Short mmCIF file of C-alpha atoms in Angstrom, two decimals:
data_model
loop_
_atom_site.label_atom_id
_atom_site.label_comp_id
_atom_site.label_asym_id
_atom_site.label_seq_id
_atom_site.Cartn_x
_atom_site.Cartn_y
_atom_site.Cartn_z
CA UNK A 277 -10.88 -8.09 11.87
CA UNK A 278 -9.00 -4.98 9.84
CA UNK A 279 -10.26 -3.30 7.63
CA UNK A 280 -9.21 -4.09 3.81
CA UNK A 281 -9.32 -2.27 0.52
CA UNK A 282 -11.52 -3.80 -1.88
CA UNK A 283 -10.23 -4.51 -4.91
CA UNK A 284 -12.09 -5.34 -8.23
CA UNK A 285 -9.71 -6.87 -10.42
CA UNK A 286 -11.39 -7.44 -13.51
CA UNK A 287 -12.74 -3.95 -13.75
CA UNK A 288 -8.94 -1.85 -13.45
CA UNK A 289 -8.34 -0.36 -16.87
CA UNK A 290 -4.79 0.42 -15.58
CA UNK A 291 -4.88 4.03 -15.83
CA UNK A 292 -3.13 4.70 -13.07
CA UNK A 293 -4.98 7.18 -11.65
CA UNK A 294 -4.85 5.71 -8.07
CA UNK A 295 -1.35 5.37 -7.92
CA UNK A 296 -1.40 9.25 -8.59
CA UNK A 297 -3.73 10.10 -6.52
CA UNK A 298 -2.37 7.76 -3.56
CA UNK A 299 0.90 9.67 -3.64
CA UNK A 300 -0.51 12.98 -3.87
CA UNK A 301 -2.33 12.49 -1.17
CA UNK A 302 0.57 11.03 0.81
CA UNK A 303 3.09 12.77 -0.30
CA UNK A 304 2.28 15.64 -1.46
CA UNK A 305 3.62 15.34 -5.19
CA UNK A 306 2.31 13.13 -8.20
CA UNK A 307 5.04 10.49 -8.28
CA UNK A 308 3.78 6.92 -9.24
CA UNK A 309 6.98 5.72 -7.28
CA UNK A 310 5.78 7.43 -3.96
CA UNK A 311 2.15 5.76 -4.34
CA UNK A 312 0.97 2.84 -1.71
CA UNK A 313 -1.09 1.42 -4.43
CA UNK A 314 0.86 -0.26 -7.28
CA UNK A 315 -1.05 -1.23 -10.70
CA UNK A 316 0.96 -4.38 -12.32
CA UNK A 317 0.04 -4.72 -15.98
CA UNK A 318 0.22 -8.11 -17.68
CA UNK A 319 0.33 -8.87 -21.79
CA UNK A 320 -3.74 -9.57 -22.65
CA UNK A 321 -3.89 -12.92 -22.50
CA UNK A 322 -0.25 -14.44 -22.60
CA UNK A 323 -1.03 -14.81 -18.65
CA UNK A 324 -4.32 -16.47 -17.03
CA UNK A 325 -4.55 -13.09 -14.88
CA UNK A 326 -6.40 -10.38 -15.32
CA UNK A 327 -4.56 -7.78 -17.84
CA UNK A 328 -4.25 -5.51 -14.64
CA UNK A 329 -3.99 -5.82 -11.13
CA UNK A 330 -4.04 -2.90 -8.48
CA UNK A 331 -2.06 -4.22 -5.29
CA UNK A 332 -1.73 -2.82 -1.77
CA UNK A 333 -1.56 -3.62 1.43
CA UNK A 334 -3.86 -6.41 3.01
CA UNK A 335 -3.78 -5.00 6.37
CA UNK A 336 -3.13 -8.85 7.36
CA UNK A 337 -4.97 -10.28 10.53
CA UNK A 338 -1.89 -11.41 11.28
CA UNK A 339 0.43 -9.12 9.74
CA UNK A 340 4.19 -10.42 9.90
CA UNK A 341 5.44 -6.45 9.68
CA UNK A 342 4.36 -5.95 13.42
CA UNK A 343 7.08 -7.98 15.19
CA UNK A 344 9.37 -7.58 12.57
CA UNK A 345 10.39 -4.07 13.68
CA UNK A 346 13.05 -4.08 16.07
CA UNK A 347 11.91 -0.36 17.56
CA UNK A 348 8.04 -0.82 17.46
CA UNK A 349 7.08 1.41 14.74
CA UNK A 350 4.35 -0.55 13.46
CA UNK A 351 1.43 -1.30 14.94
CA UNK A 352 -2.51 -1.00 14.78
CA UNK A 353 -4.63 2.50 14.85
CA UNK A 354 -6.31 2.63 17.56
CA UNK A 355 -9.16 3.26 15.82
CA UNK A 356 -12.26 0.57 14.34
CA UNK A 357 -10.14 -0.04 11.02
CA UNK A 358 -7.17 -1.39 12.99
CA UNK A 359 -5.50 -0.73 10.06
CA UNK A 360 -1.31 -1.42 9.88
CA UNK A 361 0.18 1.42 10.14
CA UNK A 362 4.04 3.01 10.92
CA UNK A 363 5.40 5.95 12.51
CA UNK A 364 7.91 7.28 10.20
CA UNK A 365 9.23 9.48 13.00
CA UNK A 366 10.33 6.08 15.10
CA UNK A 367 11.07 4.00 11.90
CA UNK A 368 15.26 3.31 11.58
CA UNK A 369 15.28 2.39 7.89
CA UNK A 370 16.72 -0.81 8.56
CA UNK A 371 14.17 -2.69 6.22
CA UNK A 372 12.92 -5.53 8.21
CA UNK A 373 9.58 -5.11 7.41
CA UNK A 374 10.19 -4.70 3.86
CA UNK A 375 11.28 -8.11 3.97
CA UNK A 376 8.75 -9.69 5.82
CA UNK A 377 5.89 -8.87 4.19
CA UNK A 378 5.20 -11.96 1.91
CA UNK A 379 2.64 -9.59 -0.55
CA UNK A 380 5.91 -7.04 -1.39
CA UNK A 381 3.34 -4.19 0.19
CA UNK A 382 5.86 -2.68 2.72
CA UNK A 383 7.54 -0.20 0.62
CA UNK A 384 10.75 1.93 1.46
CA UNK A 385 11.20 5.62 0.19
CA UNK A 386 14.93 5.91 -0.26
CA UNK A 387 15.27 9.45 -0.48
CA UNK A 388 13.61 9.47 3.54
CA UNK A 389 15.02 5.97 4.39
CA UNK A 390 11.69 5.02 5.90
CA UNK A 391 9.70 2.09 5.11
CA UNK A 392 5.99 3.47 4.36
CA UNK A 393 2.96 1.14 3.09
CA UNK A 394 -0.46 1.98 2.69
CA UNK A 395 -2.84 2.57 5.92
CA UNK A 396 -6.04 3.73 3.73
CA UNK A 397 -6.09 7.17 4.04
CA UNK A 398 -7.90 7.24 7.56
CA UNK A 399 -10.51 5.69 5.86
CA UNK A 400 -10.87 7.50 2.98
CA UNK A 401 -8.59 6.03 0.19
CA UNK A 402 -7.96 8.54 -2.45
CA UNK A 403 -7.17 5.80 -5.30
CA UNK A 404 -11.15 4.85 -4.40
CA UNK A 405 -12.25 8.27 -4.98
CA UNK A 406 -10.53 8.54 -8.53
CA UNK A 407 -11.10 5.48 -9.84
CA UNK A 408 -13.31 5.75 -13.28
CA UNK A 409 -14.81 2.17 -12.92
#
């Protein structure tokens, strides 16, 4: 079974701070739109959701990414997390992937024209380690 983040929706204050801290890590640059961790904010209590809700990828058992790519960039590290991940070298850009994911997860930087998604940091998620709650 992969490894998953664990997400505690009823304590995000939606700061933000792991969207900033997912791209920096990443990418090298604070840009919310460059993060692998998205916080969605809702209207207190027009919605029967919790006000905020961090989302990434679920690293699916079964994740319908894999065959999706018509030049085998994604697949599973090696590695005890088995976590999804992609070779941005290999990736095309076509967006296949983007499309199949039914969770929205698989992202796509358009300034690189590679899909990218999160694959937790070799086990060390950086939106974890800033989190204030």
């Amino acid at each position: 079974m992969p490894k998953q983040l664990k997400i505690f929706f009823e304590k995000c204050i939606g700061c933000k701070s792991c969207e900033l801290a997912c791209s920096l890590a990443n990418e090298k640059e604070m840009d919310a739109n460059k993060s692998r961790i998205t916080v969605i904010s809702f209207i207190e209590g027009k919605y029967p959701l919790p006000s905020n809700i961090p989302f990434t990828c679920k690293q699916c058992a079964d994740a319908p990414c894999l065959p999706s790519c018509p030049v085998d960039a994604i697949s599973r590290a090696k590695d005890k997390m088995r976590t999804v991940v992609i070779d941005r070298e290999q990736c095309i850009g076509c967006g296949k992937c983007v499309g199949a994911c039914p969770f929205g997860a698989m992202l796509f930087d358009r300034e690189k024209k590679k899909a990218f998604k999160c694959e937790l940091c070799e086990g060390e998620p950086a939106c974890t380690s800033i989190c204030p709650t």
